[in-house]
Short mmCIF file of C-alpha atoms in Angstrom, two decimals:
data_model
loop_
_atom_site.label_atom_id
_atom_site.label_comp_id
_atom_site.label_asym_id
_atom_site.label_seq_id
_atom_site.Cartn_x
_atom_site.Cartn_y
_atom_site.Cartn_z
CA MET A 293 -72.98 20.91 66.49
CA GLY A 294 -71.08 22.51 63.23
CA ASN A 295 -69.59 20.56 60.41
CA ILE A 296 -65.82 19.56 60.80
CA LYS A 297 -63.54 18.40 57.97
CA GLY A 298 -60.78 16.06 57.80
CA THR A 299 -59.11 13.74 55.47
CA ASN A 300 -58.45 9.97 55.49
CA PRO A 301 -56.87 7.95 57.08
CA ILE A 302 -57.93 10.02 59.44
CA LEU A 303 -55.21 9.22 62.37
CA LYS A 304 -52.40 8.57 60.58
CA MET A 305 -50.33 6.16 62.80
CA ASP A 306 -50.86 2.87 64.26
CA PHE A 307 -54.18 1.43 65.32
CA PRO A 308 -55.23 -1.49 63.86
CA ASP A 309 -58.78 -3.80 64.57
CA PRO A 310 -60.41 -0.89 65.21
CA ASP A 311 -63.89 -0.56 66.87
CA VAL A 312 -65.96 2.29 68.14
CA ILE A 313 -68.63 3.25 69.66
CA PHE A 314 -71.49 6.15 69.69
CA VAL A 315 -72.10 7.50 73.80
CA ASP A 316 -74.14 9.94 74.77
CA ASP A 317 -71.69 12.70 72.70
CA THR A 318 -68.63 10.52 71.89
CA PHE A 319 -67.53 8.53 70.20
CA TYR A 320 -64.72 5.74 71.97
CA LEU A 321 -62.58 4.15 69.75
CA VAL A 322 -60.37 0.61 70.69
CA SER A 323 -57.43 -0.45 69.27
CA THR A 324 -54.83 -3.75 69.42
CA THR A 325 -51.75 -2.61 71.57
CA MET A 326 -50.28 -5.54 71.64
CA HIS A 327 -47.31 -6.22 74.05
CA PHE A 328 -47.16 -2.25 74.95
CA PHE A 329 -48.48 -1.80 78.51
CA PRO A 330 -50.79 0.37 79.91
CA GLY A 331 -52.71 -1.64 77.01
CA CYS A 332 -55.88 -1.61 75.11
CA GLU A 333 -56.23 1.87 74.27
CA ILE A 334 -59.24 3.61 74.24
CA LEU A 335 -59.49 6.81 72.25
CA ARG A 336 -61.83 10.08 72.31
CA SER A 337 -63.70 11.82 69.72
CA TYR A 338 -66.55 14.17 68.21
CA ASP A 339 -66.79 13.85 65.27
CA LEU A 340 -65.34 10.95 64.22
CA ILE A 341 -62.54 12.73 62.96
CA ASN A 342 -60.10 14.61 65.44
CA TRP A 343 -59.40 12.68 68.13
CA GLU A 344 -56.98 12.17 71.57
CA HIS A 345 -56.35 10.12 73.87
CA ALA A 346 -59.58 9.04 76.41
CA ALA A 347 -58.42 5.75 78.61
CA TYR A 348 -55.48 2.87 79.43
CA VAL A 349 -58.00 -0.44 79.92
CA CYS A 350 -54.96 -2.49 81.80
CA ASP A 351 -51.92 -1.41 83.13
CA ARG A 352 -51.21 -5.52 83.73
CA LEU A 353 -52.31 -7.83 81.60
CA ASP A 354 -51.49 -11.15 84.47
CA GLY A 355 -47.67 -10.75 84.98
CA THR A 356 -46.05 -13.86 83.55
CA ASP A 357 -42.17 -14.15 82.60
CA ALA A 358 -42.87 -13.01 78.83
CA GLN A 359 -44.27 -10.11 79.56
CA LYS A 360 -41.83 -8.50 81.05
CA LEU A 361 -39.15 -9.90 79.51
CA LYS A 362 -37.60 -12.18 81.83
CA ASP A 363 -35.13 -14.97 81.03
CA GLY A 364 -35.44 -13.64 77.26
CA LYS A 365 -38.73 -14.14 77.17
CA GLY A 366 -41.66 -12.09 75.51
CA ILE A 367 -44.55 -11.37 74.13
CA TYR A 368 -44.47 -9.96 70.51
CA GLY A 369 -46.62 -9.83 68.96
CA LYS A 370 -49.24 -11.14 70.90
CA GLY A 371 -50.66 -9.59 73.88
CA MET A 372 -53.74 -8.69 73.82
CA TRP A 373 -55.41 -8.33 69.54
CA ALA A 374 -58.72 -6.52 68.21
CA ALA A 375 -60.62 -6.18 71.91
CA SER A 376 -64.89 -5.29 71.46
CA LEU A 377 -66.05 -2.54 72.72
CA ARG A 378 -69.49 -2.35 74.43
CA HIS A 379 -72.01 -0.18 76.21
CA HIS A 380 -75.13 -1.41 77.89
CA ASN A 381 -77.43 -0.88 80.61
CA GLY A 382 -75.34 2.58 81.58
CA LYS A 383 -72.37 0.04 81.99
CA PHE A 384 -69.06 -0.54 79.43
CA TYR A 385 -68.20 -3.61 78.64
CA LEU A 386 -64.69 -5.02 76.25
CA VAL A 387 -63.34 -8.33 75.50
CA PHE A 388 -60.38 -9.43 73.99
CA SER A 389 -58.10 -12.78 73.75
CA CYS A 390 -55.38 -12.68 74.80
CA ASN A 391 -52.44 -14.29 72.18
CA ASP A 392 -50.00 -15.77 74.93
CA THR A 393 -51.32 -17.01 77.76
CA LYS A 394 -54.30 -18.31 75.43
CA LYS A 395 -57.51 -16.60 77.38
CA THR A 396 -60.06 -13.94 77.33
CA TYR A 397 -60.45 -11.49 78.77
CA LEU A 398 -63.76 -9.31 80.85
CA TYR A 399 -63.56 -5.22 81.80
CA LYS A 400 -66.64 -3.22 82.91
CA SER A 401 -66.51 0.50 83.93
CA ALA A 402 -69.21 2.92 85.07
CA SER A 403 -67.33 4.83 82.71
CA ILE A 404 -64.42 5.21 80.03
CA ASP A 405 -61.95 7.19 82.55
CA GLY A 406 -62.36 4.96 85.80
CA ILE A 407 -61.65 2.34 86.91
CA TRP A 408 -62.11 -1.38 84.76
CA GLU A 409 -63.13 -4.32 86.51
CA LYS A 410 -61.24 -7.37 85.67
CA SER A 411 -62.70 -11.31 85.12
CA GLU A 412 -62.68 -14.21 82.00
CA ILE A 413 -64.62 -15.69 79.99
CA GLU A 414 -63.93 -19.38 79.74
CA GLY A 415 -62.62 -20.44 76.01
CA PHE A 416 -60.74 -18.27 73.16
CA TYR A 417 -62.39 -16.82 71.12
CA HIS A 418 -60.34 -15.03 68.68
CA ASP A 419 -61.21 -11.81 67.23
CA SER A 420 -64.38 -10.99 69.19
CA SER A 421 -67.48 -9.20 69.50
CA LEU A 422 -69.79 -8.55 72.12
CA LEU A 423 -73.75 -9.24 71.07
CA PHE A 424 -76.44 -8.01 74.13
CA ASP A 425 -79.63 -9.03 73.04
CA GLY A 426 -82.26 -8.17 74.94
CA ASP A 427 -81.33 -10.73 78.50
CA ARG A 428 -78.88 -12.78 76.64
CA THR A 429 -75.72 -11.99 75.60
CA PHE A 430 -73.50 -13.56 72.39
CA ILE A 431 -69.00 -13.93 71.28
CA VAL A 432 -68.42 -14.05 67.99
CA SER A 433 -65.47 -15.26 67.31
CA GLY A 434 -63.16 -17.22 65.04
CA ASN A 435 -60.95 -17.07 62.12
CA THR A 436 -62.58 -18.98 58.74
CA ASP A 437 -65.30 -20.68 60.16
CA ILE A 438 -66.86 -17.79 62.70
CA HIS A 439 -68.98 -19.00 65.41
CA LEU A 440 -71.57 -17.85 68.22
CA THR A 441 -71.64 -18.50 71.62
CA GLU A 442 -74.28 -18.23 73.33
CA LEU A 443 -72.77 -16.51 77.35
CA ASN A 444 -73.98 -17.28 80.84
CA LYS A 445 -75.83 -14.27 83.47
CA ASP A 446 -72.57 -13.83 84.55
CA LEU A 447 -70.64 -13.56 81.26
CA THR A 448 -68.12 -16.17 82.61
CA LYS A 449 -68.55 -18.87 80.13
CA PRO A 450 -70.77 -20.57 77.98
CA LYS A 451 -73.78 -21.55 78.41
CA GLU A 452 -75.56 -24.36 78.62
CA GLY A 453 -77.88 -25.46 76.57
CA GLY A 454 -76.58 -22.38 75.14
CA ILE A 455 -76.04 -21.21 71.28
CA ASP A 456 -72.93 -22.64 69.93
CA ARG A 457 -73.04 -23.45 65.98
CA VAL A 458 -70.54 -22.73 63.04
CA ILE A 459 -72.83 -19.44 61.69
CA VAL A 460 -69.84 -18.30 58.07
CA SER A 461 -67.77 -19.81 57.13
CA ASP A 462 -64.83 -19.65 54.81
CA LYS A 463 -63.15 -23.10 54.66
CA GLY A 464 -60.62 -23.05 51.56
CA ASN A 465 -59.29 -19.77 51.25
CA PRO A 466 -55.86 -19.76 50.46
CA ASN A 467 -54.62 -16.96 52.04
CA LEU A 468 -56.91 -15.25 54.82
CA GLY A 469 -60.58 -16.50 55.82
CA TYR A 470 -62.74 -14.88 57.56
CA GLU A 471 -62.14 -12.81 60.82
CA GLY A 472 -62.27 -9.97 62.74
CA SER A 473 -66.31 -10.31 63.75
CA HIS A 474 -68.10 -7.65 64.76
CA LEU A 475 -71.98 -8.30 64.81
CA TYR A 476 -75.16 -5.46 65.50
CA LYS A 477 -78.21 -5.79 66.46
CA ILE A 478 -80.26 -3.55 64.22
CA ASP A 479 -84.13 -3.11 63.25
CA GLY A 480 -84.01 -6.84 64.32
CA LYS A 481 -81.90 -8.00 62.06
CA TYR A 482 -78.31 -9.26 63.10
CA TYR A 483 -75.68 -7.39 60.47
CA LEU A 484 -72.19 -9.30 61.20
CA PHE A 485 -69.42 -7.96 59.54
CA MET A 486 -66.23 -9.91 59.11
CA ILE A 487 -62.63 -8.92 57.25
CA HIS A 488 -61.19 -11.56 54.52
CA SER A 489 -59.33 -11.86 51.83
CA LEU A 490 -59.09 -11.82 48.10
CA ARG A 491 -58.65 -15.26 46.85
CA ASP A 492 -56.87 -14.89 43.83
CA ARG A 493 -53.65 -12.63 45.31
CA TRP A 494 -53.74 -11.22 48.80
CA ARG A 495 -55.99 -8.69 49.07
CA ARG A 496 -58.03 -7.26 52.68
CA VAL A 497 -61.36 -6.63 51.35
CA GLU A 498 -64.87 -6.39 54.19
CA ALA A 499 -67.52 -8.74 53.82
CA MET A 500 -71.38 -8.62 55.12
CA TYR A 501 -73.72 -10.97 56.33
CA VAL A 502 -76.93 -10.50 58.00
CA ALA A 503 -79.45 -13.57 58.78
CA ASP A 504 -83.47 -12.86 60.43
CA SER A 505 -82.16 -14.55 64.08
CA LEU A 506 -79.44 -15.70 65.72
CA GLU A 507 -80.99 -19.57 65.30
CA GLY A 508 -81.18 -18.76 61.26
CA GLU A 509 -78.73 -18.54 57.90
CA PHE A 510 -76.66 -15.73 57.59
CA THR A 511 -76.21 -14.38 54.09
CA GLY A 512 -74.14 -11.92 52.32
CA GLY A 513 -71.19 -11.44 50.72
CA ASP A 514 -68.15 -8.66 50.27
CA VAL A 515 -68.85 -6.12 50.67
CA PHE A 516 -66.49 -2.97 49.96
CA ASN A 517 -62.72 -3.45 48.39
CA ASP A 518 -61.24 0.00 47.85
CA ASP A 519 -57.61 1.31 48.49
CA MET A 520 -58.24 4.83 48.09
CA GLY A 521 -54.45 4.39 45.51
CA PHE A 522 -52.62 3.24 48.25
CA ARG A 523 -49.53 0.08 47.04
CA GLY A 524 -52.73 -1.88 46.66
CA SER A 525 -54.03 -3.04 50.44
CA GLY A 526 -57.50 -2.87 50.85
CA ILE A 527 -59.30 -0.86 54.09
CA ALA A 528 -61.39 -3.83 55.40
CA GLN A 529 -61.76 -4.84 59.45
CA GLY A 530 -63.37 -2.83 61.75
CA GLY A 531 -66.65 -1.52 63.13
CA ILE A 532 -70.08 -0.19 61.90
CA VAL A 533 -70.95 3.24 64.69
CA GLN A 534 -73.93 5.57 64.19
CA GLY A 535 -73.86 8.33 65.50
CA GLN A 536 -75.72 11.93 66.46
CA ASP A 537 -77.34 12.55 63.33
CA GLY A 538 -78.44 9.26 62.09
CA SER A 539 -75.35 8.55 59.90
CA PHE A 540 -73.86 5.29 59.89
CA PHE A 541 -69.82 4.88 59.06
CA ALA A 542 -67.42 2.04 58.81
CA VAL A 543 -64.30 2.81 61.09
CA LEU A 544 -61.25 -0.15 59.18
CA PHE A 545 -57.76 -0.06 58.49
CA GLN A 546 -55.21 0.18 55.74
CA ASP A 547 -52.27 -1.25 55.33
CA SER A 548 -50.23 1.25 55.80
CA GLY A 549 -46.18 0.25 55.12
CA ALA A 550 -43.93 0.26 58.37
CA VAL A 551 -46.37 3.03 60.10
CA GLY A 552 -48.76 0.41 60.44
CA ARG A 553 -52.78 -0.08 60.25
CA ILE A 554 -54.25 3.27 60.71
CA PRO A 555 -57.74 3.58 60.26
CA VAL A 556 -60.36 4.92 57.55
CA VAL A 557 -64.06 6.07 58.12
CA VAL A 558 -65.98 4.89 55.31
CA PRO A 559 -68.89 6.58 55.32
CA VAL A 560 -71.84 3.88 54.68
CA THR A 561 -75.82 4.53 54.10
CA TYR A 562 -78.72 2.31 55.23
CA GLU A 563 -81.85 1.97 53.05
CA ASN A 564 -84.24 -1.29 52.57
CA ASN A 565 -81.63 -4.44 56.08
CA THR A 566 -78.31 -3.85 54.10
CA PHE A 567 -75.84 -1.99 53.83
CA VAL A 568 -73.45 0.53 51.45
CA PHE A 569 -69.71 1.44 51.61
CA GLY A 570 -68.70 3.71 50.54
CA ILE A 571 -68.93 6.85 47.71
CA ASP A 572 -69.34 4.40 44.70
CA GLY A 573 -67.75 2.44 46.43
CA LYS A 574 -65.14 4.04 47.89
CA ALA A 575 -63.53 5.13 50.89
CA PRO A 576 -63.59 9.44 50.90
CA LYS A 577 -60.61 11.50 51.05
CA ILE A 578 -61.93 14.74 52.25
CA LEU A 579 -64.43 13.80 55.31
CA GLU A 580 -66.99 16.31 56.03
CA ASN A 581 -68.78 15.46 59.54
CA THR A 582 -70.92 17.20 62.42
CA SER A 583 -69.15 17.57 65.44
CA THR A 584 -71.35 17.77 69.12
CA LYS A 585 -68.19 19.73 70.24
CA PRO A 586 -67.47 22.02 67.26
CA ASP A 587 -64.74 24.26 69.98
CA HIS A 588 -63.37 21.54 71.23
CA ILE A 589 -59.73 21.73 71.26
CA TYR A 590 -57.87 17.62 71.20
CA ASP A 591 -54.40 16.13 72.82
CA ASN A 592 -51.82 15.27 70.56
CA LEU A 593 -51.49 11.60 70.32
CA THR A 594 -47.35 12.16 70.25
CA CYS A 595 -45.73 14.74 72.21
CA SER A 596 -42.66 16.23 73.67
CA ASP A 597 -41.53 15.57 76.75
CA ASP A 598 -39.11 17.87 79.66
CA PHE A 599 -39.51 14.91 81.83
CA LYS A 600 -40.69 16.82 84.72
CA TYR A 601 -42.61 15.21 86.46
CA ASP A 602 -43.17 14.04 89.76
CA ILE A 603 -43.04 10.86 90.53
CA ASP A 604 -41.15 8.35 93.40
CA PHE A 605 -40.73 5.75 90.97
CA SER A 606 -38.41 4.64 94.24
CA ASP A 607 -41.43 3.72 95.89
CA PHE A 608 -44.16 3.02 93.25
CA SER A 609 -45.58 0.01 92.08
CA ILE A 610 -47.90 -1.92 88.79
CA GLU A 611 -50.27 -3.02 92.53
CA LYS A 612 -49.81 0.35 94.54
CA TYR A 613 -50.77 2.63 90.84
CA ILE A 614 -53.31 0.15 89.94
CA SER A 615 -54.35 0.68 94.21
CA MET A 616 -54.37 4.75 94.11
CA LYS A 617 -56.45 4.24 90.56
CA LYS A 618 -58.94 2.48 92.88
CA ASN A 619 -58.93 4.84 95.94
CA GLY A 620 -59.06 8.13 94.61
CA GLU A 621 -56.08 9.57 95.30
CA ILE A 622 -55.63 9.89 91.81
CA SER A 623 -58.37 11.68 89.27
CA SER A 624 -59.03 10.72 86.55
CA GLU A 625 -58.09 13.83 84.77
CA LYS A 626 -54.70 13.22 85.84
CA ILE A 627 -55.15 9.85 85.05
CA ARG A 628 -55.92 10.31 81.34
CA ARG A 629 -53.24 12.96 79.92
CA ASN A 630 -50.82 11.04 82.65
CA GLY A 631 -52.24 8.20 82.11
CA THR A 632 -48.67 6.45 81.77
CA TYR A 633 -48.01 4.95 85.70
CA GLY A 634 -47.56 9.30 85.71
CA LEU A 635 -46.24 9.66 82.59
CA ASN A 636 -47.88 11.38 79.62
CA SER A 637 -50.39 9.59 78.05
CA CYS A 638 -48.33 9.63 74.33
CA TRP A 639 -45.76 6.66 75.67
CA GLN A 640 -46.47 2.79 76.34
CA PHE A 641 -43.54 0.68 77.70
CA ASN A 642 -42.11 -2.20 75.75
CA HIS A 643 -43.82 -4.62 77.87
CA GLU A 644 -44.58 -4.25 81.17
CA PRO A 645 -41.62 -1.75 82.99
CA ASP A 646 -40.10 -2.52 85.86
CA PHE A 647 -39.84 0.61 88.19
CA SER A 648 -37.27 0.01 90.23
CA LEU A 649 -34.53 0.67 87.13
CA LEU A 650 -36.49 4.41 86.62
CA ARG A 651 -35.87 7.21 87.93
CA VAL A 652 -36.93 10.89 87.24
CA ASP A 653 -35.11 13.96 88.55
CA LYS A 654 -36.08 17.48 88.87
CA GLU A 655 -33.75 19.04 86.23
CA GLY A 656 -35.95 17.18 83.48
CA LYS A 657 -34.17 14.15 83.08
CA LEU A 658 -35.04 10.03 82.91
CA PHE A 659 -33.26 7.77 83.82
CA ILE A 660 -33.09 3.94 83.16
CA LYS A 661 -31.19 1.72 85.00
CA THR A 662 -29.92 -1.68 83.60
CA GLY A 663 -31.12 -5.06 85.10
CA LYS A 664 -29.32 -8.02 83.51
CA THR A 665 -27.06 -8.22 80.53
CA VAL A 666 -29.04 -8.46 77.16
CA LYS A 667 -27.86 -9.50 73.63
CA GLY A 668 -30.26 -6.05 72.41
CA LEU A 669 -32.11 -4.41 71.81
CA GLU A 670 -35.65 -6.45 71.73
CA GLN A 671 -34.19 -7.83 75.07
CA ALA A 672 -34.26 -4.42 76.74
CA VAL A 673 -36.57 -3.65 79.51
CA ASN A 674 -37.89 -0.85 79.55
CA THR A 675 -37.76 0.92 76.58
CA LEU A 676 -40.15 4.10 76.30
CA THR A 677 -42.40 4.75 73.53
CA GLN A 678 -44.40 6.46 70.69
CA ARG A 679 -46.05 5.90 67.49
CA THR A 680 -44.65 7.94 64.85
CA VAL A 681 -46.66 9.78 61.90
CA TYR A 682 -47.36 8.96 58.59
CA PRO A 683 -45.98 10.80 55.99
CA LYS A 684 -42.90 11.89 57.86
CA CYS A 685 -41.98 12.29 60.86
CA GLU A 686 -38.46 12.95 63.39
CA SER A 687 -38.06 13.20 67.19
CA GLN A 688 -34.52 14.06 68.95
CA VAL A 689 -33.44 13.77 73.01
CA THR A 690 -30.04 14.78 74.56
CA LEU A 691 -28.50 11.34 76.26
CA ASP A 692 -26.38 11.79 79.02
CA PHE A 693 -23.91 8.86 78.88
CA ALA A 694 -22.10 9.91 81.36
CA ASN A 695 -22.99 6.54 83.49
CA LEU A 696 -22.34 3.95 80.90
CA SER A 697 -19.93 1.16 80.81
CA GLU A 698 -17.78 -0.96 78.87
CA GLY A 699 -20.94 -2.55 76.08
CA ASP A 700 -22.98 0.01 78.13
CA PHE A 701 -25.79 0.79 74.87
CA MET A 702 -28.42 3.81 75.02
CA GLY A 703 -30.08 6.03 72.41
CA LEU A 704 -33.28 6.54 69.82
CA ALA A 705 -34.55 3.76 67.45
CA ALA A 706 -36.74 3.16 65.09
CA PHE A 707 -38.66 0.02 66.64
CA ILE A 708 -40.06 -2.72 64.60
CA GLY A 709 -39.22 -5.95 63.30
CA LYS A 710 -35.60 -4.95 61.45
CA TYR A 711 -34.90 -2.16 63.76
CA CYS A 712 -32.22 0.34 63.95
CA PHE A 713 -30.95 3.22 66.44
CA VAL A 714 -28.42 5.79 67.27
CA GLY A 715 -26.60 6.76 70.18
CA VAL A 716 -23.88 5.58 72.04
CA THR A 717 -22.13 3.30 73.39
CA LYS A 718 -18.06 2.13 75.60
CA ASP A 719 -15.77 0.80 74.29
CA ASN A 720 -11.97 -0.32 75.78
CA GLY A 721 -12.73 3.00 77.84
CA ASN A 722 -14.15 4.98 74.98
CA PHE A 723 -17.50 7.10 74.83
CA TYR A 724 -18.68 6.08 70.85
CA ALA A 725 -21.97 7.46 69.01
CA VAL A 726 -22.98 4.83 67.68
CA LYS A 727 -25.85 4.30 64.27
CA TYR A 728 -26.90 0.29 64.12
CA HIS A 729 -29.41 -1.91 62.33
CA LYS A 730 -30.51 -5.83 62.82
CA GLU A 731 -30.06 -8.09 60.66
CA ILE A 732 -30.97 -11.73 61.00
CA GLY A 733 -28.66 -14.42 60.30
CA ASN A 734 -29.52 -16.99 56.39
CA GLY A 735 -29.96 -20.59 56.03
CA THR A 736 -29.18 -22.37 59.43
CA ASP A 737 -27.90 -19.29 60.83
CA ASN A 738 -30.87 -17.57 62.60
CA GLU A 739 -28.80 -16.22 65.01
CA VAL A 740 -29.95 -12.01 65.38
CA LYS A 741 -27.24 -9.64 65.03
CA GLU A 742 -27.49 -5.89 65.70
CA VAL A 743 -24.46 -5.29 63.13
CA GLU A 744 -23.36 -1.25 63.40
CA GLU A 745 -22.54 0.79 60.83
CA GLU A 746 -20.56 4.17 61.69
CA ARG A 747 -19.12 5.39 65.45
CA VAL A 748 -17.63 8.09 66.39
CA LEU A 749 -15.35 9.14 68.54
CA LEU A 750 -17.24 11.66 71.91
CA GLY A 751 -14.98 13.28 73.63
CA ASN A 752 -15.17 16.03 77.15
CA GLU A 753 -17.19 18.03 75.65
CA ASP A 754 -19.57 15.65 75.18
CA LEU A 755 -19.45 14.58 77.62
CA LYS A 756 -20.43 17.37 80.22
CA ASN A 757 -23.21 18.50 78.02
CA GLY A 758 -24.61 15.22 76.56
CA LEU A 759 -25.07 13.95 73.11
CA LYS A 760 -28.37 15.14 71.15
CA VAL A 761 -29.10 12.09 69.01
CA LYS A 762 -32.02 12.61 66.25
CA MET A 763 -34.10 10.28 63.55
CA THR A 764 -36.37 10.84 60.75
CA ILE A 765 -38.82 8.38 59.69
CA VAL A 766 -39.85 8.46 55.98
CA TYR A 767 -42.76 6.66 54.66
CA GLU A 768 -42.87 7.83 51.11
CA ASP A 769 -43.30 5.52 47.69
CA GLU A 770 -42.68 2.63 49.55
CA ARG A 771 -39.67 3.21 50.37
CA ASP A 772 -40.54 3.91 53.96
CA GLU A 773 -36.74 3.58 56.25
CA ALA A 774 -35.05 5.74 58.48
CA MET A 775 -32.24 8.30 58.90
CA CYS A 776 -29.49 9.02 61.71
CA ALA A 777 -27.98 12.34 63.23
CA VAL A 778 -25.28 13.39 65.99
CA TYR A 779 -25.03 17.28 67.45
CA LYS A 780 -21.31 17.11 66.93
CA ASP A 781 -19.51 20.55 66.93
CA ASN A 782 -22.26 23.05 66.47
CA GLU A 783 -23.73 20.72 64.18
CA TRP A 784 -25.90 17.61 63.03
CA LYS A 785 -24.74 16.08 61.20
CA SER A 786 -25.09 12.56 59.11
CA ILE A 787 -24.26 8.59 61.62
CA GLY A 788 -24.59 5.46 59.32
CA GLN A 789 -26.94 4.79 56.21
CA SER A 790 -30.91 5.24 56.09
CA THR A 791 -32.06 1.56 56.77
CA LYS A 792 -35.63 0.63 55.00
CA LEU A 793 -38.30 -0.23 57.60
CA PHE A 794 -40.58 -3.23 56.45
CA PHE A 795 -43.22 -4.10 58.73
CA GLY A 796 -43.67 -7.41 60.12
CA LEU A 797 -45.26 -10.21 61.17
CA ASP A 798 -42.83 -11.14 64.12
CA HIS A 799 -43.64 -7.47 65.94
CA PHE A 800 -46.79 -6.73 64.16
CA THR A 801 -46.94 -3.19 64.90
CA GLY A 802 -46.32 0.02 63.52
CA CYS A 803 -42.47 1.16 63.56
CA ARG A 804 -41.63 3.79 66.97
CA PHE A 805 -39.54 5.66 68.05
CA ALA A 806 -37.67 4.43 71.67
CA LEU A 807 -35.35 5.21 74.13
CA PHE A 808 -33.86 2.61 75.71
CA ALA A 809 -30.49 1.37 77.48
CA TYR A 810 -29.27 -2.27 77.68
CA SER A 811 -25.70 -3.62 79.00
CA THR A 812 -24.48 -6.47 77.27
CA ILE A 813 -21.31 -7.53 79.67
CA LYS A 814 -22.74 -6.17 83.12
CA GLU A 815 -26.22 -4.76 84.17
CA GLY A 816 -26.36 -1.24 86.51
CA ALA A 817 -25.55 0.45 84.09
CA GLU A 818 -27.46 4.07 84.13
CA ALA A 819 -29.02 5.73 81.34
CA GLY A 820 -30.51 10.14 81.61
CA PHE A 821 -32.29 11.30 78.91
CA SER A 822 -34.19 14.88 78.52
CA ASN A 823 -35.30 17.34 76.26
CA PHE A 824 -37.15 14.38 73.92
CA ILE A 825 -38.50 17.04 71.10
CA TYR A 826 -41.18 15.51 69.26
CA ARG A 827 -41.97 16.54 65.94
#
């Protein structure tokens, strides 16, 4: 073992609703992924400070029209939320509710990067937490009123005659009542951790309640209220975990503007049957912990990509991909490293992809074909995304726009509820580099509009070589913003104005870089992307 140092927040990107466990020599963290696929990402660490991708639990959910962006439907701000990850009798268990299907899913696997078996638990359990207690299993869930429900032996529904009660309530809270439950049994007592807001203002704080038995009274209150000096934004919601040396830590998250909700590690002292959060009640900015593998080199959670993949999407489907994994035709290591249906695991699609509209060539170019006409970016199928990183990040990509038709768009977006993008469109027979942003009408005019800020006529040289576009995102002094540029005449030239970025409940996710293509007049365009650079 060796000592490892790091800084809070630990990941500096959008991994909300963390739940962390420690198994053998490894920490595993699961996070909410909502409308992105593959979904329910699990990260791995040997020190709680450095993290890498370990697995995606679900390649698809139920394949509904909304999950596929069909017929004008979508699951923005919905999908899977706040999973609970547990390890019991040699098997991993993971449960989460899905806010568009109103179902609760249970996944089981013998290994983190193995095959996850999917089933359902009857009922809808918001922000749930599993507890295995001897030969009994419980699920705690809810908002404001927190329910404890005993499950049957098969974990398919509530146990007949079992415990089913409200154990804590936060009625009357004008901001946010208790939710985000995490329940543990430690030294014979039951500890329930939750988030809620202060009643006099919006501010996330962490609460803890304790009981001697699941039939008894849970008592407690707020145990942690800190923002590390960042925008008055409270740090809360998440679980506790005990590491290799017996030390306890809480892994919570902090609302961090447009970048999203970022995990924070808080040391926790356990003594006299209670937990004390932080150092003098604060989350430290400098972290130190022992590592079970101090020489381990972690894979990055973001990546550049030359798109040189050996994938034939013409003979591909999610069903086939799942079958190949089950039959052992794809190694667990390849699933981990290239976990996004064969693409690098750094990528996730916005909603479930349509592989019939994707292809890669041997020269290193990813093509997205449009299969329908849409009104804007949020309806575009196969939009490919990566998280952005605090406090500054940048990406660029080369666009092959030769096969665009009238009314087609392709490019690179700062993808969030109020998004912007830089790219290429074809209009009246000419190609233009453009910068757009999303605007929402006021009053009775509630239509979403994509507003053009600037366009630059492209010539034959741009068509021959492709157009390079770049986006820089800065998170600083609450001025979260994106700036765009195009490479013309052997130099980078800014295009359009800087766009203020906002985290909103419409998407409920942090800003991402996104590669996209869509048609507004006639489907069938094929847009090529190459040499994606992330820095």
